[in-house]
Amino acid sequence: MPTNELHERPALLEARGLAFARNDEPIFGPLDFALHAGEVVLIEGDNGTGKSTLLRVLSGLLEPTSGEIRLNGEPLTLARLSPQVALLSHQTGLKVELTALENLRFAAGLGGQRAGMSPPTALAGVGLDGYADVPVRQLSAGQKKRVALARVLLAPVGLWLLDEPYANLDLDGIHLVNRLLEQHASRGGAALITSHGAYAYTSGTPRRIPLKADRP
Amino acid sequence: MKSGTTFAACAALIRRDLTLIWRRRGDALNPILFALIVVALFPLALGPEPENLRRIAAGVVFVAILLAGLLALDTLFRGDYEDGSLEQLVLSPHPLSLLLACKIAVHWLTTALPLIAVAPLLGELLHQSEAVRWVLPTALLLATPLLSLIGAVCVALTVGMQRSGMLLALLVLPLYVPVLIFGAGACNAAQIGLPYAAPLLWLGAALVLALVLAPLACAAALRISLS
């Protein structure tokens, strides 16, 4: 049965008893969840509930205080970061002195590029064709976000960790993010996105992982 | 899906950093001007007698270049930390220490090498003796990469802090002392006609050691800073 096959394969991302504390102050967890290929999961929580921290832990940038993370069934360690993950964080990771295209060329050189995708096509994929040679400094906040999304789109990875992908985007941009997420899920990828609830992934009924502040 | 080779990643990083420096090429002159001013302060403070100045010339130029390098050190990871590209570097599938070694190499090429190029001129300003004309640039060629590598580890440790300038200096300067002793020591030995090969060889040995170990330490320190 296809459903059984799906669950026999190790989950793309699996967290068991995952918790993180900073200076003995618990930030989130313990959390248990699994993310399979083709899924888009929304992490919901108010400001300060540790959504961004959770994504940084899952990407391998931070070491969890307890619990473990498995990527395709293999434990993720800080020493061996998996080339399976693309992270979009609050800081876009773009050089404002360089043009949008130069930024993407660098990203492709650093992390490789998805088959059938190139820096110009990724830029066109986020609706920024015509802005290739404009320095990122001159782009608006929403356009910078789109360039950062193009970097995620270009990366040859299965798992997207997107921190507030809707922030700064206009309605058109929000639809664009949803469309990119659908395409990514349909080609066997998966995505975890955070949202504080104002905008959300609206296609179908995405699974939600609520984060609550359990501090007094 | 293809994830490029480590070589391609290093090449992309070097190309990006060189492009960034080219776009901000006005800043590249600052360390040179700083060293020039520091060197010019000594005749103003000590008087213009050539004999006095000749005696201290090599040491002063060495210290001026060391301090100019220290001021330029903060820019090594600062920009990348603030715009988040350091995160992307850490998350790349390639060895972080190798990528950082490339960054340090570009930083050395663009800040220290121009300083070495003007070192003979700085020495002439202080009436340097004929004996150190070649020893000083040689010592600097061995010492400045060492300073960059040691400094990079300390910058990696402090990059997460807001105003880390003074702390960085306090952290780095004690570590620079042995490099200064051997580097300026070689110049002083040459000046009074003693053999100067030994301190230069010590610098070379330390440089080889730092080339291997500093990028690894730098990568570990950056991971701590980012968490």
CSV table of C-alpha atoms in Angstrom, one decimal, chain A residues 29-216:
chain,number,residue,atom,x,y,z
A,29,GLY,CA,10.0,22.2,23.9
A,30,PRO,CA,10.1,19.3,24.4
A,31,LEU,CA,8.7,18.9,20.9
A,32,ASP,CA,8.1,15.7,18.9
A,33,PHE,CA,7.2,15.8,15.3
A,34,ALA,CA,8.0,14.4,11.9
A,35,LEU,CA,8.1,16.0,8.5
A,36,HIS,CA,7.6,13.9,5.4
A,37,ALA,CA,8.4,14.6,1.8
A,38,GLY,CA,5.6,16.7,0.2
A,39,GLU,CA,4.5,18.3,3.5
A,40,VAL,CA,4.3,22.0,4.4
A,41,VAL,CA,4.1,22.5,8.1
A,42,LEU,CA,3.3,25.8,9.9
A,43,ILE,CA,4.9,26.6,13.2
A,44,GLU,CA,2.6,28.9,15.0
A,45,GLY,CA,3.3,31.0,18.1
A,46,ASP,CA,3.3,34.5,19.4
A,47,ASN,CA,6.3,36.7,19.5
A,48,GLY,CA,9.0,35.3,21.8
A,49,THR,CA,7.8,31.7,21.8
A,50,GLY,CA,11.0,30.5,20.1
A,51,LYS,CA,9.9,30.0,16.5
A,52,SER,CA,13.1,31.4,15.0
A,53,THR,CA,15.1,29.6,17.6
A,54,LEU,CA,13.4,26.3,16.7
A,55,LEU,CA,14.4,26.8,13.0
A,56,ARG,CA,18.0,27.7,13.9
A,57,VAL,CA,18.1,24.5,16.0
A,58,LEU,CA,16.7,22.4,13.1
A,59,SER,CA,19.1,23.9,10.7
A,60,GLY,CA,22.0,22.9,12.9
A,61,LEU,CA,23.2,26.4,13.8
A,62,LEU,CA,22.2,25.9,17.4
A,63,GLU,CA,22.7,22.7,19.4
A,64,PRO,CA,19.5,21.5,21.2
A,65,THR,CA,19.7,21.3,24.9
A,66,SER,CA,18.0,17.9,24.8
A,67,GLY,CA,16.4,15.6,22.3
A,68,GLU,CA,17.6,14.7,18.9
A,69,ILE,CA,17.0,15.7,15.2
A,70,ARG,CA,17.1,13.2,12.4
A,71,LEU,CA,17.4,14.2,8.8
A,72,ASN,CA,16.5,11.3,6.5
A,73,GLY,CA,16.9,9.0,9.4
A,74,GLU,CA,20.5,10.2,10.2
A,75,PRO,CA,21.3,12.2,13.3
A,76,LEU,CA,22.1,15.8,12.6
A,77,THR,CA,25.2,17.1,14.4
A,78,LEU,CA,26.8,20.5,14.4
A,79,ALA,CA,30.0,19.0,13.1
A,80,ARG,CA,28.4,17.7,10.0
A,81,LEU,CA,25.8,20.0,8.8
A,82,SER,CA,23.6,18.4,6.2
A,83,PRO,CA,23.5,19.8,2.7
A,84,GLN,CA,19.8,19.0,2.7
A,85,VAL,CA,18.6,22.2,4.4
A,86,ALA,CA,18.0,25.8,3.2
A,87,LEU,CA,17.4,28.4,5.9
A,88,LEU,CA,15.7,31.7,5.3
A,89,SER,CA,16.2,33.8,8.5
A,90,HIS,CA,15.3,37.4,9.4
A,91,GLN,CA,18.7,38.5,8.1
A,92,THR,CA,18.5,37.9,4.4
A,93,GLY,CA,22.1,36.9,4.0
A,94,LEU,CA,22.4,39.3,1.0
A,95,LYS,CA,25.3,41.6,0.3
A,96,VAL,CA,23.7,45.0,-0.4
A,97,GLU,CA,26.7,46.2,-2.4
A,98,LEU,CA,26.2,43.4,-4.9
A,99,THR,CA,23.5,43.0,-7.5
A,100,ALA,CA,20.7,40.5,-7.1
A,101,LEU,CA,22.2,38.3,-9.7
A,102,GLU,CA,25.7,38.5,-8.2
A,103,ASN,CA,24.2,37.4,-4.8
A,104,LEU,CA,22.5,34.4,-6.4
A,105,ARG,CA,25.6,33.5,-8.4
A,106,PHE,CA,27.6,33.4,-5.1
A,107,ALA,CA,24.9,31.3,-3.4
A,108,ALA,CA,25.0,28.9,-6.3
A,109,GLY,CA,28.8,28.7,-6.1
A,110,LEU,CA,28.6,28.1,-2.3
A,111,GLY,CA,25.8,25.6,-2.1
A,112,GLY,CA,25.3,24.4,-5.7
A,113,GLN,CA,22.1,24.8,-7.7
A,114,ARG,CA,19.0,22.8,-8.3
A,115,ALA,CA,18.9,20.8,-11.6
A,116,GLY,CA,17.1,22.9,-14.2
A,117,MET,CA,17.5,26.1,-12.2
A,118,SER,CA,20.0,28.9,-12.6
A,119,PRO,CA,20.5,32.3,-10.9
A,120,PRO,CA,18.5,34.1,-13.7
A,121,THR,CA,15.7,31.6,-13.7
A,122,ALA,CA,15.5,31.7,-9.9
A,123,LEU,CA,15.2,35.4,-10.0
A,124,ALA,CA,12.5,35.2,-12.7
A,125,GLY,CA,10.8,32.6,-10.5
A,126,VAL,CA,10.3,35.2,-7.7
A,127,GLY,CA,9.0,37.8,-10.1
A,128,LEU,CA,12.2,39.9,-10.2
A,129,ASP,CA,13.3,39.6,-13.8
A,130,GLY,CA,14.5,42.9,-14.9
A,131,TYR,CA,16.1,43.6,-11.5
A,132,ALA,CA,19.2,41.3,-12.1
A,133,ASP,CA,21.7,44.1,-12.3
A,134,VAL,CA,20.2,46.4,-9.6
A,135,PRO,CA,22.3,46.5,-6.4
A,136,VAL,CA,20.4,45.0,-3.5
A,137,ARG,CA,20.8,48.2,-1.6
A,138,GLN,CA,18.4,49.9,-4.0
A,139,LEU,CA,15.7,47.2,-3.7
A,140,SER,CA,12.8,47.6,-1.3
A,141,ALA,CA,12.4,45.3,1.8
A,142,GLY,CA,9.9,43.2,0.0
A,143,GLN,CA,12.1,42.8,-3.1
A,144,LYS,CA,15.1,41.9,-0.8
A,145,LYS,CA,12.9,39.2,0.7
A,146,ARG,CA,12.1,38.0,-2.8
A,147,VAL,CA,15.9,37.8,-3.7
A,148,ALA,CA,16.4,35.8,-0.4
A,149,LEU,CA,13.5,33.5,-1.5
A,150,ALA,CA,15.2,33.1,-4.9
A,151,ARG,CA,18.3,31.9,-3.0
A,152,VAL,CA,16.2,29.2,-1.2
A,153,LEU,CA,14.6,28.3,-4.5
A,154,LEU,CA,18.0,27.9,-6.2
A,155,ALA,CA,19.5,25.7,-3.4
A,156,PRO,CA,19.6,22.0,-4.3
A,157,VAL,CA,17.9,20.9,-1.0
A,158,GLY,CA,14.8,19.0,0.0
A,159,LEU,CA,14.0,20.8,3.2
A,160,TRP,CA,13.2,24.5,3.5
A,161,LEU,CA,13.2,26.3,6.8
A,162,LEU,CA,11.5,29.6,6.3
A,163,ASP,CA,11.4,32.1,9.1
A,164,GLU,CA,8.5,34.6,8.5
A,165,PRO,CA,8.6,34.2,4.7
A,166,TYR,CA,5.5,36.5,4.4
A,167,ALA,CA,7.0,39.4,6.3
A,168,ASN,CA,7.4,42.6,4.2
A,169,LEU,CA,5.7,41.0,1.2
A,170,ASP,CA,2.7,42.5,-0.6
A,171,LEU,CA,-0.4,40.4,-1.5
A,172,ASP,CA,1.2,39.3,-4.7
A,173,GLY,CA,4.3,38.2,-2.8
A,174,ILE,CA,2.2,36.2,-0.4
A,175,HIS,CA,0.6,34.3,-3.2
A,176,LEU,CA,4.1,33.8,-4.7
A,177,VAL,CA,5.4,32.2,-1.5
A,178,ASN,CA,2.4,29.9,-1.4
A,179,ARG,CA,2.9,29.0,-5.0
A,180,LEU,CA,6.6,28.3,-4.4
A,181,LEU,CA,5.8,26.1,-1.4
A,182,GLU,CA,3.2,24.1,-3.4
A,183,GLN,CA,5.7,23.5,-6.2
A,184,HIS,CA,8.4,22.5,-3.7
A,185,ALA,CA,6.0,20.1,-2.0
A,186,SER,CA,4.9,18.6,-5.3
A,187,ARG,CA,8.4,17.8,-6.3
A,188,GLY,CA,9.0,15.8,-3.1
A,189,GLY,CA,10.4,18.6,-0.9
A,190,ALA,CA,9.2,19.7,2.5
A,191,ALA,CA,9.0,23.0,4.3
A,192,LEU,CA,8.7,24.3,7.8
A,193,ILE,CA,7.5,27.9,8.0
A,194,THR,CA,6.9,30.1,10.9
A,195,SER,CA,4.2,32.7,11.1
A,196,HIS,CA,2.9,34.8,14.0
A,197,GLY,CA,-0.6,34.3,12.4
A,198,ALA,CA,-1.2,37.5,10.4
A,199,TYR,CA,-0.6,35.7,7.1
A,200,ALA,CA,-0.3,32.0,6.6
A,201,TYR,CA,0.1,29.3,4.1
A,202,THR,CA,-3.5,28.9,2.9
A,203,SER,CA,-3.4,26.1,0.3
A,204,GLY,CA,-5.2,23.0,1.7
A,205,THR,CA,-5.0,22.6,5.4
A,206,PRO,CA,-1.4,22.6,6.5
A,207,ARG,CA,-0.4,20.8,9.6
A,208,ARG,CA,0.4,23.2,12.4
A,209,ILE,CA,2.8,22.9,15.3
A,210,PRO,CA,1.8,25.3,18.0
A,211,LEU,CA,4.6,26.8,20.2
A,212,LYS,CA,3.5,28.2,23.5
A,213,ALA,CA,5.4,30.2,26.0
A,214,ASP,CA,5.4,28.2,29.2
A,215,ARG,CA,7.2,30.8,31.1
A,216,PRO,CA,5.2,32.5,33.8
